PDB file of C-alpha atoms and ligand atoms in Angstrom:
ATOM      1  CA  MET A   1      12.648  -7.782  12.510  1.00 94.00           C
ATOM      2  CA  LYS A   2       9.587  -6.386  13.575  1.00 97.00           C
ATOM      3  CA  VAL A   3       6.676  -7.807  13.333  1.00 98.00           C
ATOM      4  CA  GLU A   4       2.971  -5.938  13.754  1.00 98.00           C
ATOM      5  CA  ARG A   5      -0.684  -7.416  12.623  1.00 97.00           C
ATOM      6  CA  LEU A   6      -2.966  -4.399  12.162  1.00 97.00           C
ATOM      7  CA  ALA A   7      -6.079  -4.029  13.269  1.00 96.00           C
ATOM      8  CA  ILE A   8      -6.920  -5.922  10.098  1.00 97.00           C
ATOM      9  CA  PRO A   9      -4.313  -8.690  11.780  1.00 94.00           C
ATOM     10  CA  ASP A  10      -3.554  -9.514   7.568  1.00 97.00           C
ATOM     11  CA  VAL A  11      -2.403  -6.320   7.437  1.00 98.00           C
ATOM     12  CA  ILE A  12       1.130  -6.239   8.350  1.00 98.00           C
ATOM     13  CA  LEU A  13       3.712  -3.795   9.781  1.00 98.00           C
ATOM     14  CA  VAL A  14       7.307  -5.303   9.815  1.00 98.00           C
ATOM     15  CA  THR A  15      10.285  -3.246  10.027  1.00 98.00           C
ATOM     16  CA  PRO A  16      13.864  -4.921   9.191  1.00 98.00           C
ATOM     17  CA  PRO A  17      17.106  -3.518  11.116  1.00 97.00           C
ATOM     18  CA  LYS A  18      19.382  -0.675   9.323  1.00 97.00           C
ATOM     19  CA  PHE A  19      23.106  -0.279  10.757  1.00 97.00           C
ATOM     20  CA  ALA A  20      24.144   2.633  10.758  1.00 97.00           C
ATOM     21  CA  ASP A  21      27.612   3.316  10.931  1.00 97.00           C
ATOM     22  CA  ASN A  22      29.980   6.666   9.847  1.00 98.00           C
ATOM     23  CA  ARG A  23      29.799   5.767   6.359  1.00 98.00           C
ATOM     24  CA  GLY A  24      26.037   5.465   6.234  1.00 97.00           C
ATOM     25  CA  PHE A  25      23.429   2.264   6.792  1.00 97.00           C
ATOM     26  CA  PHE A  26      22.874  -1.329   6.027  1.00 98.00           C
ATOM     27  CA  SER A  27      19.211  -2.926   5.653  1.00 98.00           C
ATOM     28  CA  GLU A  28      18.336  -5.938   4.277  1.00 98.00           C
ATOM     29  CA  THR A  29      14.802  -5.064   2.938  1.00 98.00           C
ATOM     30  CA  TYR A  30      13.767  -7.833   1.917  1.00 98.00           C
ATOM     31  CA  ASN A  31      14.780 -11.139   2.850  1.00 98.00           C
ATOM     32  CA  ILE A  32      12.179 -14.341   2.439  1.00 97.00           C
ATOM     33  CA  GLN A  33      12.774 -16.092   5.247  1.00 97.00           C
ATOM     34  CA  ARG A  34      12.705 -13.256   7.791  1.00 97.00           C
ATOM     35  CA  MET A  35       9.537 -12.418   5.504  1.00 98.00           C
ATOM     36  CA  LYS A  36       7.856 -15.650   5.435  1.00 98.00           C
ATOM     37  CA  ASP A  37       8.596 -15.986   9.635  1.00 98.00           C
ATOM     38  CA  ALA A  38       6.822 -13.006   9.236  1.00 98.00           C
ATOM     39  CA  GLY A  39       3.612 -14.341   7.874  1.00 98.00           C
ATOM     40  CA  ILE A  40       4.207 -12.857   4.451  1.00 98.00           C
ATOM     41  CA  THR A  41       4.482 -16.191   2.350  1.00 97.00           C
ATOM     42  CA  GLN A  42       3.729 -15.376  -1.379  1.00 95.00           C
ATOM     43  CA  PRO A  43       6.354 -14.417  -3.595  1.00 96.00           C
ATOM     44  CA  PHE A  44       7.033 -11.269  -5.800  1.00 98.00           C
ATOM     45  CA  VAL A  45       6.634 -11.254  -9.503  1.00 98.00           C
ATOM     46  CA  GLN A  46       7.137  -7.681 -10.134  1.00 98.00           C
ATOM     47  CA  ASP A  47       9.172  -3.982  -8.028  1.00 98.00           C
ATOM     48  CA  ASN A  48       7.334  -0.811  -8.196  1.00 98.00           C
ATOM     49  CA  GLN A  49       8.645   2.455  -7.655  1.00 98.00           C
ATOM     50  CA  SER A  50       6.689   6.491  -7.487  1.00 98.00           C
ATOM     51  CA  LEU A  51       7.753   9.094  -7.123  1.00 98.00           C
ATOM     52  CA  SER A  52       5.293  11.917  -6.064  1.00 98.00           C
ATOM     53  CA  ARG A  53       7.129  15.431  -6.157  1.00 98.00           C
ATOM     54  CA  GLN A  54       4.384  17.222  -3.798  1.00 98.00           C
ATOM     55  CA  LYS A  55       2.852  16.808  -0.562  1.00 98.00           C
ATOM     56  CA  GLY A  56      -0.273  15.408  -0.218  1.00 98.00           C
ATOM     57  CA  VAL A  57      -0.741  13.660  -3.998  1.00 98.00           C
ATOM     58  CA  VAL A  58      -2.895  11.027  -2.972  1.00 98.00           C
ATOM     59  CA  ARG A  59      -2.955   8.134  -5.538  1.00 98.00           C
ATOM     60  CA  GLY A  60      -5.632   5.138  -4.797  1.00 96.00           C
ATOM     61  CA  LEU A  61      -7.655   3.604  -4.242  1.00 98.00           C
ATOM     62  CA  HIS A  62      -6.571   0.700  -6.018  1.00 98.00           C
ATOM     63  CA  CYS A  63      -7.005  -3.630  -7.553  1.00 98.00           C
ATOM     64  CA  GLN A  64      -6.834  -5.613  -9.662  1.00 98.00           C
ATOM     65  CA  LEU A  65      -8.849  -7.808  -9.969  1.00 98.00           C
ATOM     66  CA  ASP A  66      -8.208 -11.438 -10.099  1.00 96.00           C
ATOM     67  CA  PRO A  67      -6.684 -13.570 -11.332  1.00 97.00           C
ATOM     68  CA  HIS A  68      -4.080 -10.850 -11.823  1.00 98.00           C
ATOM     69  CA  ALA A  69      -4.745  -9.771  -7.730  1.00 98.00           C
ATOM     70  CA  GLN A  70      -1.838  -8.404  -6.444  1.00 98.00           C
ATOM     71  CA  GLY A  71       0.048  -8.544  -2.650  1.00 98.00           C
ATOM     72  CA  LYS A  72       2.374  -5.972  -2.041  1.00 98.00           C
ATOM     73  CA  LEU A  73       4.900  -5.025   0.450  1.00 98.00           C
ATOM     74  CA  VAL A  74       4.807  -1.194   0.402  1.00 98.00           C
ATOM     75  CA  ARG A  75       8.389   0.176   1.342  1.00 98.00           C
ATOM     76  CA  CYS A  76       9.522   4.512   1.498  1.00 98.00           C
ATOM     77  CA  THR A  77      12.327   5.004   0.682  1.00 98.00           C
ATOM     78  CA  LYS A  78      12.550   8.548   0.562  1.00 98.00           C
ATOM     79  CA  GLY A  79      10.184  11.174   2.547  1.00 98.00           C
ATOM     80  CA  ALA A  80       7.017   9.862   4.126  1.00 98.00           C
ATOM     81  CA  ILE A  81       3.717   8.255   3.717  1.00 98.00           C
ATOM     82  CA  TRP A  82       0.477   7.740   5.209  1.00 98.00           C
ATOM     83  CA  ASP A  83      -0.487   4.034   3.586  1.00 98.00           C
ATOM     84  CA  VAL A  84      -3.776   2.614   3.718  1.00 98.00           C
ATOM     85  CA  ALA A  85      -5.427  -1.033   2.881  1.00 98.00           C
ATOM     86  CA  ILE A  86      -9.144  -1.921   2.922  1.00 98.00           C
ATOM     87  CA  ASP A  87     -10.357  -5.128   2.945  1.00 98.00           C
ATOM     88  CA  ALA A  88     -12.664  -5.211  -0.281  1.00 98.00           C
ATOM     89  CA  ARG A  89     -13.177  -8.906   0.433  1.00 98.00           C
ATOM     90  CA  THR A  90     -16.692  -9.791   0.701  1.00 96.00           C
ATOM     91  CA  GLY A  91     -17.527 -12.539   3.419  1.00 96.00           C
ATOM     92  CA  SER A  92     -14.644 -11.006   5.594  1.00 97.00           C
ATOM     93  CA  PRO A  93     -14.878 -10.118   8.994  1.00 97.00           C
ATOM     94  CA  THR A  94     -13.682  -7.015   8.465  1.00 98.00           C
ATOM     95  CA  TYR A  95     -15.343  -6.348   5.095  1.00 98.00           C
ATOM     96  CA  GLY A  96     -15.251  -2.080   4.092  1.00 98.00           C
ATOM     97  CA  LYS A  97     -12.742  -1.421   7.168  1.00 98.00           C
ATOM     98  CA  TRP A  98      -9.626  -0.095   6.844  1.00 98.00           C
ATOM     99  CA  VAL A  99      -6.356   0.113   8.816  1.00 98.00           C
ATOM    100  CA  ALA A 100      -2.500   2.509   7.641  1.00 98.00           C
ATOM    101  CA  ALA A 101       0.098   3.243   8.917  1.00 98.00           C
ATOM    102  CA  GLU A 102       2.706   6.201   8.078  1.00 98.00           C
ATOM    103  CA  LEU A 103       5.841   4.535   6.597  1.00 98.00           C
ATOM    104  CA  SER A 104       8.995   6.918   5.828  1.00 98.00           C
ATOM    105  CA  GLU A 105      12.735   6.570   5.665  1.00 98.00           C
ATOM    106  CA  ASP A 106      13.055   7.472   9.053  1.00 97.00           C
ATOM    107  CA  ASN A 107      10.683   4.523  10.520  1.00 98.00           C
ATOM    108  CA  TRP A 108      12.115   2.265   7.080  1.00 98.00           C
ATOM    109  CA  SER A 109       8.749   0.497   7.898  1.00 98.00           C
ATOM    110  CA  GLN A 110       7.032  -1.560   4.844  1.00 98.00           C
ATOM    111  CA  LEU A 111       2.670  -2.617   4.752  1.00 98.00           C
ATOM    112  CA  TRP A 112       2.478  -5.941   4.037  1.00 98.00           C
ATOM    113  CA  ILE A 113      -1.409  -5.932   2.157  1.00 98.00           C
ATOM    114  CA  PRO A 114      -2.936  -9.323   0.742  1.00 98.00           C
ATOM    115  CA  PRO A 115      -4.479  -9.657  -2.493  1.00 98.00           C
ATOM    116  CA  GLY A 116      -8.548  -8.414  -1.986  1.00 98.00           C
ATOM    117  CA  PHE A 117      -7.529  -5.769  -0.388  1.00 98.00           C
ATOM    118  CA  LEU A 118      -7.571  -2.059  -1.588  1.00 98.00           C
ATOM    119  CA  HIS A 119      -4.538   0.039  -1.836  1.00 98.00           C
ATOM    120  CA  GLY A 120      -3.349   3.861  -1.295  1.00 98.00           C
ATOM    121  CA  PHE A 121      -1.468   6.181   0.149  1.00 98.00           C
ATOM    122  CA  CYS A 122      -1.134  10.410   0.390  1.00 98.00           C
ATOM    123  CA  THR A 123       2.809  11.691   0.856  1.00 98.00           C
ATOM    124  CA  LEU A 124       3.294  13.480   3.576  1.00 98.00           C
ATOM    125  CA  THR A 125       6.302  15.384   2.300  1.00 98.00           C
ATOM    126  CA  GLU A 126       7.792  16.432  -1.179  1.00 98.00           C
ATOM    127  CA  ASN A 127       9.117  14.197  -3.045  1.00 98.00           C
ATOM    128  CA  ALA A 128       8.221  10.991  -1.432  1.00 98.00           C
ATOM    129  CA  GLU A 129       9.488   7.971  -3.104  1.00 98.00           C
ATOM    130  CA  VAL A 130       7.819   3.993  -2.781  1.00 98.00           C
ATOM    131  CA  GLN A 131       8.633   0.926  -3.322  1.00 98.00           C
ATOM    132  CA  TYR A 132       6.222  -1.487  -3.249  1.00 98.00           C
ATOM    133  CA  LYS A 133       7.043  -5.676  -4.596  1.00 98.00           C
ATOM    134  CA  CYS A 134       4.112  -7.237  -5.938  1.00 98.00           C
ATOM    135  CA  THR A 135       2.513 -10.873  -6.436  1.00 98.00           C
ATOM    136  CA  GLY A 136       1.027  -9.939  -9.478  1.00 98.00           C
ATOM    137  CA  LEU A 137       1.755  -8.652 -12.660  1.00 98.00           C
ATOM    138  CA  TYR A 138       0.220  -5.274 -13.713  1.00 98.00           C
ATOM    139  CA  ASP A 139      -2.595  -6.391 -15.927  1.00 98.00           C
ATOM    140  CA  LYS A 140      -3.996  -2.716 -17.079  1.00 98.00           C
ATOM    141  CA  ALA A 141      -7.550  -4.687 -17.398  1.00 98.00           C
ATOM    142  CA  SER A 142      -8.716  -5.803 -14.488  1.00 98.00           C
ATOM    143  CA  GLU A 143      -7.596  -2.886 -12.901  1.00 98.00           C
ATOM    144  CA  ARG A 144     -10.816  -1.161 -10.475  1.00 98.00           C
ATOM    145  CA  ALA A 145     -10.582   1.732  -8.513  1.00 98.00           C
ATOM    146  CA  VAL A 146     -13.063   3.640  -5.846  1.00 98.00           C
ATOM    147  CA  ILE A 147     -13.135   7.072  -4.582  1.00 98.00           C
ATOM    148  CA  TRP A 148     -10.088   8.016  -2.150  1.00 98.00           C
ATOM    149  CA  ASN A 149     -12.337  10.311  -0.323  1.00 97.00           C
ATOM    150  CA  SER A 150     -15.123   7.499   0.723  1.00 98.00           C
ATOM    151  CA  LYS A 151     -17.639   8.772   2.435  1.00 97.00           C
ATOM    152  CA  GLU A 152     -18.954   4.115   2.693  1.00 98.00           C
ATOM    153  CA  LEU A 153     -14.931   4.123   4.085  1.00 98.00           C
ATOM    154  CA  ALA A 154     -14.238   7.145   6.008  1.00 98.00           C
ATOM    155  CA  ILE A 155     -11.211   6.796   5.870  1.00 98.00           C
ATOM    156  CA  ASP A 156      -9.292   8.931   8.268  1.00 98.00           C
ATOM    157  CA  TRP A 157      -7.352  10.786   5.967  1.00 98.00           C
ATOM    158  CA  PRO A 158      -4.369  12.884   7.209  1.00 98.00           C
ATOM    159  CA  ILE A 159      -4.295  15.902   4.311  1.00 95.00           C
ATOM    160  CA  LYS A 160      -7.548  17.684   4.088  1.00 94.00           C
ATOM    161  CA  PRO A 161      -9.406  17.195   0.753  1.00 94.00           C
ATOM    162  CA  GLU A 162      -8.863  21.194  -0.825  1.00 95.00           C
ATOM    163  CA  GLU A 163      -4.797  20.037  -0.685  1.00 95.00           C
ATOM    164  CA  ALA A 164      -5.391  16.615  -2.157  1.00 97.00           C
ATOM    165  CA  VAL A 165      -3.188  16.200  -5.550  1.00 98.00           C
ATOM    166  CA  LEU A 166      -4.259  13.085  -7.405  1.00 97.00           C
ATOM    167  CA  SER A 167      -4.895  11.592 -11.439  1.00 97.00           C
ATOM    168  CA  GLU A 168      -7.925  12.876 -13.369  1.00 96.00           C
ATOM    169  CA  LYS A 169      -8.456   8.191 -12.668  1.00 95.00           C
ATOM    170  CA  ASP A 170      -8.429   8.848  -9.074  1.00 97.00           C
ATOM    171  CA  LEU A 171     -10.829  11.630  -8.948  1.00 96.00           C
ATOM    172  CA  GLU A 172     -13.551   9.405 -11.266  1.00 96.00           C
ATOM    173  CA  ALA A 173     -13.295   6.560  -8.932  1.00 97.00           C
ATOM    174  CA  PRO A 174     -16.652   5.098  -7.586  1.00 98.00           C
ATOM    175  CA  GLU A 175     -17.467   4.832  -4.343  1.00 98.00           C
ATOM    176  CA  PHE A 176     -17.238   1.585  -2.506  1.00 98.00           C
ATOM    177  CA  SER A 177     -20.164   0.652  -2.590  1.00 97.00           C
ATOM    178  CA  ALA A 178     -19.053  -0.311  -6.507  1.00 96.00           C
ATOM    179  CA  ALA A 179     -16.317  -3.212  -5.624  1.00 96.00           C
ATOM    180  CA  LYS A 180     -18.886  -5.643  -4.750  1.00 95.00           C
ATOM    181  CA  GLY A 181     -18.107  -8.922  -5.304  1.00 94.00           C
ATOM    182  CA  TRP A 182     -14.675  -8.235  -6.953  1.00 97.00           C
ATOM    183  CA  PHE A 183     -12.803 -10.873  -3.904  1.00 97.00           C
ATOM    184  CA  HIS A 184     -13.816 -13.038  -1.948  1.00 94.00           C
ATOM    185  CA  TYR A 185     -13.268 -14.327   1.733  1.00 94.00           C
ATOM    186  CA  SER A 186     -12.024 -17.789   2.174  1.00 86.00           C
TER     187      SER A 186
HETATM  188  C1  LIG B   1       0.115   0.394 -11.854  1.00 74.13           C
HETATM  189  C2  LIG B   1       1.811   0.585 -12.840  1.00 74.13           C
HETATM  190  C3  LIG B   1       1.227   1.178 -13.556  1.00 74.13           C
HETATM  191  N1  LIG B   1       1.903   1.548 -14.894  1.00 74.13           N
HETATM  192  C4  LIG B   1       1.287   2.395 -15.539  1.00 74.13           C
HETATM  193  C5  LIG B   1       0.374   3.044 -16.171  1.00 74.13           C
HETATM  194  C6  LIG B   1       0.257   4.639 -16.161  1.00 74.13           C
HETATM  195  O1  LIG B   1       0.688   4.922 -17.444  1.00 74.13           O
HETATM  196  C7  LIG B   1       1.511   4.983 -15.276  1.00 74.13           C
HETATM  197  C8  LIG B   1       1.090   5.847 -14.502  1.00 74.13           C
HETATM  198  O2  LIG B   1       0.328   4.673 -13.923  1.00 74.13           O
HETATM  199  P1  LIG B   1      -0.675   4.885 -12.501  1.00 74.13           P
HETATM  200  O3  LIG B   1      -1.488   6.330 -12.543  1.00 74.13           O
HETATM  201  O4  LIG B   1      -2.159   3.712 -11.811  1.00 74.13           O
HETATM  202  O5  LIG B   1       0.303   4.772 -11.070  1.00 74.13           O
HETATM  203  P2  LIG B   1      -0.037   4.761  -9.292  1.00 74.13           P
HETATM  204  O6  LIG B   1      -1.698   5.731  -9.654  1.00 74.13           O
HETATM  205  O7  LIG B   1       0.453   5.540  -8.852  1.00 74.13           O
HETATM  206  O8  LIG B   1      -0.950   3.791  -9.501  1.00 74.13           O
HETATM  207  C9  LIG B   1      -0.581   2.701  -8.258  1.00 74.13           C
HETATM  208  O9  LIG B   1      -1.658   3.236  -7.036  1.00 74.13           O
HETATM  209  C10 LIG B   1      -1.898   2.376  -6.491  1.00 74.13           C
HETATM  210  C11 LIG B   1      -0.983   3.558  -4.617  1.00 74.13           C
HETATM  211  C12 LIG B   1      -0.967   1.326  -6.345  1.00 74.13           C
HETATM  212  O10 LIG B   1      -0.904   0.345  -4.781  1.00 74.13           O
HETATM  213  C13 LIG B   1      -0.622  -0.117  -7.616  1.00 74.13           C
HETATM  214  O11 LIG B   1       0.636   0.315  -7.547  1.00 74.13           O
HETATM  215  C14 LIG B   1      -0.871   0.994  -8.983  1.00 74.13           C
HETATM  216  O12 LIG B   1      -2.379   0.976  -9.456  1.00 74.13           O
HETATM  217  O13 LIG B   1       2.210   3.607 -15.060  1.00 74.13           O
HETATM  218  C15 LIG B   1       2.725  -0.016 -15.156  1.00 74.13           C
HETATM  219  O14 LIG B   1       3.616   0.480 -16.245  1.00 74.13           O
HETATM  220  N2  LIG B   1       2.689  -0.784 -14.092  1.00 74.13           N
HETATM  221  C16 LIG B   1       1.995  -0.994 -13.575  1.00 74.13           C
HETATM  222  O15 LIG B   1       2.369  -1.287 -13.062  1.00 74.13           O
END
């Protein structure tokens, strides 16, 4: 399995092997030992799946506060997304910094985003299907959001604001400065 630590080293891009033949393909999309060898050691307790019908859908920037903070292992099984992780851990040397990766059914890559990060993505195709494993259960009360095109974060999104399709909730999210104290680096 290909493993790459991104510019924020706690964020890891992994690409499991895909075995193609005349019938189609087979892939071990999750193997606990291979993930541990890659540095992804926290156990997962919930699988999520979302479908975004339009190109330009933006979901995020989201997190859940401790004790419900979630690490996420994200993959795109249909279409393509641009997946972004923002370090929200006060005291981290990369606090307020972001890293991103294109995840697609073609490149078969997965992005590990630890607890303490905000997560979001925009779709690069229609009918983008995203599946992700979480290390914490959903807890609505502890959900927090930051505005996707935050001026403070200056994320270099591959879509224009006028192309973005968002939920009401995400349109009303606050600036990144609201996240001060949400998480602490250790
Ligand atoms: C996240 C979640 C949502 N829901 C329900 C709550 C709503 O009735 C409905 C849609 O939720 P939401 O609009 O928050 O879905 P997304 O905008 O895709 O949110 C996700 O987007 C970003 C990219 C993330 O990383 C998070 O996993 C999550 O915040 O699903 C559940 O029942 N369980 C869950 O774990």
